[in-house]
XYZ file of N, CA and C in Angstrom:
318
model
N -24.819 5.507 3.137
C -23.090 5.135 3.543
C -22.271 5.485 4.583
N -21.713 5.405 5.538
C -20.775 6.349 6.413
C -19.323 6.092 5.753
N -19.159 7.036 4.958
C -17.932 6.443 4.939
C -16.098 7.401 5.471
N -15.295 6.854 5.801
C -14.726 6.780 7.206
C -12.584 6.443 5.830
N -12.802 7.487 5.217
C -11.489 6.904 5.269
C -10.319 6.286 5.765
N -9.371 5.321 4.960
C -8.621 4.908 5.705
C -6.831 4.244 4.960
N -6.598 4.410 4.987
C -4.723 4.336 4.826
C -4.517 3.780 4.803
N -4.047 2.080 3.979
C -3.276 0.736 4.240
C -2.149 1.196 3.447
N -0.990 0.895 4.696
C 0.250 0.726 4.653
C 0.667 -0.467 4.348
N 1.142 -0.225 3.584
C 1.687 -1.836 3.348
C 3.580 -1.906 3.441
N 4.727 -3.187 4.499
C 6.247 -3.089 4.060
C 6.602 -3.704 3.924
N 7.343 -4.259 2.774
C 8.010 -5.378 3.118
C 9.024 -5.436 2.701
N 9.610 -6.809 3.446
C 11.103 -7.273 2.428
C 11.936 -8.587 2.562
N 11.732 -8.245 1.498
C 12.227 -10.083 0.446
C 13.273 -10.164 -0.014
N 13.795 -11.010 0.233
C 15.229 -12.056 -0.195
C 14.868 -11.613 -1.958
N 16.606 -11.597 -2.078
C 16.603 -11.514 -4.140
C 17.548 -12.283 -4.076
N 18.426 -12.932 -3.513
C 19.093 -14.432 -3.707
C 19.087 -14.872 -5.185
N 18.000 -15.773 -4.731
C 18.139 -16.952 -5.969
C 16.842 -15.937 -7.383
N 16.910 -17.068 -8.159
C 16.074 -16.583 -9.481
C 14.291 -16.183 -8.895
N 14.169 -17.856 -8.589
C 12.451 -17.909 -8.089
C 12.292 -16.593 -6.766
N 13.165 -16.200 -5.959
C 13.479 -15.373 -3.820
C 12.809 -14.028 -5.894
N 13.364 -13.776 -6.677
C 13.968 -12.113 -8.012
C 12.139 -12.410 -8.050
N 11.320 -13.709 -8.504
C 11.280 -14.191 -8.374
C 8.986 -14.019 -8.308
N 9.403 -14.153 -6.833
C 8.335 -13.909 -6.311
C 8.462 -12.353 -6.024
N 9.147 -11.804 -5.938
C 8.823 -10.263 -5.645
C 8.264 -9.867 -7.328
N 9.182 -10.155 -7.871
C 8.136 -9.516 -8.953
C 6.250 -8.944 -8.794
N 5.933 -11.208 -8.845
C 4.890 -11.085 -8.327
C 3.926 -10.587 -7.163
N 4.607 -10.128 -6.486
C 3.919 -9.552 -5.045
C 3.909 -8.654 -5.699
N 5.367 -7.523 -6.401
C 5.353 -6.316 -7.039
C 3.867 -5.877 -7.564
N 3.992 -6.569 -9.090
C 2.840 -6.969 -10.090
C 1.654 -6.804 -9.302
N 1.028 -7.411 -8.260
C -0.165 -7.857 -6.918
C -0.706 -6.256 -6.887
N 0.200 -5.997 -6.757
C 0.081 -4.746 -5.714
C 0.130 -3.629 -6.776
N 0.606 -3.097 -7.745
C -0.219 -2.102 -8.259
C -1.198 -2.033 -8.993
N -1.395 -3.843 -9.315
C -2.737 -4.076 -9.703
C -3.974 -3.809 -8.871
N -3.634 -3.883 -7.674
C -4.830 -3.680 -6.474
C -4.813 -2.358 -6.203
N -4.008 -1.126 -7.150
C -4.378 0.401 -6.725
C -3.067 0.726 -5.462
N -2.641 -0.409 -4.808
C -1.322 -0.113 -3.744
C -0.815 1.202 -4.634
N -0.132 2.085 -4.200
C 0.970 3.354 -4.651
C 2.413 3.340 -3.972
N 4.137 2.729 -4.634
C 4.288 2.690 -3.658
C 5.140 4.534 -3.439
N 5.162 4.780 -1.721
C 6.201 6.287 -1.238
C 7.186 5.479 -1.214
N 7.784 4.703 -1.012
C 9.509 4.343 -0.610
C 9.709 2.942 -1.382
N 10.628 2.592 -1.761
C 10.985 1.719 -2.695
C 10.277 -0.170 -1.526
N 10.033 -0.396 -0.517
C 9.349 -0.942 -0.112
C 8.090 -0.977 0.381
N 7.796 0.191 -0.137
C 6.824 0.606 0.860
C 5.415 1.151 0.287
N 4.801 0.811 0.279
C 3.115 1.178 -0.583
C 1.948 1.912 0.721
N 1.293 2.400 -0.451
C -0.022 2.614 0.040
C -1.297 2.793 -0.458
N -2.568 2.483 0.274
C -3.703 1.970 -0.685
C -5.053 3.294 -0.384
N -5.480 3.987 -0.402
C -7.000 4.469 -0.102
C -7.770 4.023 -0.543
N -8.775 4.010 0.591
C -9.858 2.611 1.427
C -10.631 3.496 1.324
N -12.059 2.782 1.975
C -13.406 4.183 1.772
C -14.180 3.738 3.262
N -13.467 2.536 3.350
C -14.299 2.634 5.195
C -13.159 1.009 5.591
N -13.683 0.379 6.669
C -13.053 -0.704 7.759
C -13.617 -1.671 7.009
N -14.674 -1.759 6.464
C -15.452 -3.488 5.281
C -14.530 -3.230 3.720
N -13.834 -2.020 3.165
C -13.088 -2.827 2.357
C -11.796 -2.339 2.354
N -10.693 -2.194 4.206
C -10.533 -2.371 4.383
C -9.306 -3.600 4.904
N -10.763 -4.356 5.332
C -10.279 -5.127 5.860
C -10.562 -6.554 4.281
N -11.452 -6.343 3.256
C -11.407 -7.157 2.132
C -10.095 -7.018 1.693
N -9.474 -6.156 1.478
C -7.988 -5.460 1.509
C -6.871 -6.552 1.834
N -7.012 -6.416 3.015
C -6.917 -6.984 3.964
C -6.780 -8.344 3.803
N -7.720 -9.095 3.100
C -7.440 -10.062 2.972
C -7.144 -11.049 1.643
N -7.202 -9.923 0.632
C -6.265 -10.483 -0.046
C -4.885 -10.320 -0.289
N -4.708 -9.148 0.040
C -2.840 -9.484 0.552
C -2.248 -10.509 0.978
N -3.180 -10.366 2.313
C -3.043 -12.199 2.796
C -2.717 -13.632 1.677
N -3.765 -13.355 0.466
C -4.021 -14.771 -0.193
C -3.290 -14.510 -1.402
N -1.704 -13.598 -1.019
C -1.219 -13.381 -1.931
C 0.166 -12.885 -1.939
N -0.080 -13.495 -0.774
C 1.847 -13.041 0.023
C 2.896 -13.878 -0.519
N 4.556 -13.390 -0.311
C 5.226 -13.881 -1.468
C 5.736 -15.844 -0.517
N 5.924 -16.682 -1.021
C 6.256 -17.745 0.441
C 7.111 -17.241 1.421
N 8.187 -16.127 1.158
C 9.270 -16.754 2.141
C 9.237 -14.857 2.007
N 9.919 -14.474 3.459
C 10.433 -12.899 3.316
C 9.315 -11.911 4.749
N 8.911 -10.798 4.611
C 8.598 -9.895 5.700
C 7.453 -8.637 4.987
N 6.256 -9.257 6.008
C 5.665 -8.029 5.476
C 4.535 -7.640 5.722
N 3.751 -6.505 6.584
C 3.938 -6.313 7.713
C 2.568 -5.033 6.804
N 1.369 -4.642 7.545
C 0.343 -4.089 6.870
C -0.213 -3.306 8.025
N -0.498 -2.031 8.432
C -0.347 -0.752 9.218
C -2.374 -0.462 8.405
N -3.094 -0.428 8.752
C -4.349 0.406 8.869
C -4.189 2.082 10.048
N -4.554 2.931 9.107
C -4.424 4.072 9.530
C -5.818 4.881 9.418
N -5.881 5.690 10.114
C -6.871 6.837 9.235
C -6.705 8.064 8.164
N -6.844 8.142 7.089
C -6.742 9.502 6.185
C -5.842 10.387 7.146
N -7.025 11.088 8.034
C -6.687 12.033 9.210
C -4.394 11.620 9.015
N -4.066 10.822 10.189
C -3.640 10.277 10.474
C -2.397 10.435 9.491
N -2.563 9.989 8.050
C -1.666 10.115 7.570
C -1.505 11.143 7.003
N -2.227 12.229 6.314
C -1.909 13.542 5.691
C -1.465 14.055 6.602
N -0.848 13.653 8.545
C -0.099 14.900 9.292
C 1.817 14.235 8.744
N 1.750 13.017 8.768
C 3.033 13.440 7.684
C 3.692 14.175 7.811
N 4.494 13.993 8.563
C 6.181 15.751 7.580
C 7.627 14.675 7.367
N 7.591 14.985 6.295
C 8.737 14.870 5.483
C 10.137 15.816 6.147
N 11.224 14.611 6.855
C 11.941 15.455 6.785
C 13.360 15.242 6.280
N 12.921 14.715 4.885
C 14.318 14.954 4.230
C 13.633 14.621 2.749
N 13.253 15.951 1.842
C 12.707 15.519 0.259
C 11.458 16.637 0.383
N 10.886 15.828 -1.137
C 9.061 16.766 -0.640
C 8.058 15.632 -0.453
N 7.520 15.641 -1.589
C 5.481 14.998 -1.405
C 6.029 13.864 -2.774
N 5.536 13.120 -3.002
C 5.651 12.381 -3.938
C 3.665 13.162 -4.987
N 4.977 13.133 -6.009
C 3.572 12.990 -6.937
C 2.540 12.943 -7.680
N 3.038 11.233 -7.358
C 1.866 9.849 -8.049
C 1.186 10.008 -6.350
N 0.849 10.752 -5.512
C 0.401 10.149 -4.627
C -0.698 11.230 -4.424
N -1.281 11.416 -4.850
C -2.633 12.292 -4.450
C -3.586 12.631 -2.805
N -3.197 13.375 -2.921
C -4.411 14.155 -1.670
C -5.481 14.922 -1.706
N -6.827 13.328 -2.120
C -7.941 14.474 -2.398
C -9.234 13.439 -1.883
N -10.200 13.901 -1.587
C -10.856 12.501 -0.769
C -11.697 12.246 -1.928
N -11.514 12.974 -3.040
C -12.486 11.923 -3.992
C -12.512 10.520 -4.154
N -13.509 9.854 -4.819
C -13.702 8.505 -4.011
C -13.216 8.293 -5.820
N -12.487 8.682 -6.526
C -11.913 8.068 -8.235
C -10.381 9.154 -7.785
N -9.799 8.063 -7.769
C -8.606 9.180 -7.893
C -7.764 8.209 -9.394
N -7.470 9.402 -9.853
C -6.807 9.083 -11.537
C -4.709 9.571 -11.401
N -4.118 8.273 -11.430
C -3.134 9.551 -11.792
C -1.993 9.205 -13.123
């Protein structure tokens, strides 16, 4: 099997005006964490996947667990492109593992 590591970047902006909105946010946030997404910023999450097939499956899983309101965007890039990220202010987060190993423990 040929491995082509990909990175899924998920961006979202969800309403937080009502208790139902806050509940929907909490459910979506828990889904992302249980699915292996790592928070990069407040509403920006990323996940490392092994290849395009797994990436498509993850996109489908996210699509089935979307909140009823708000904006959710998903961007797929190669791990090589992701590794070229530049930190203009701040520094690299220690929770993001920069490893090509298949098993990543945090």
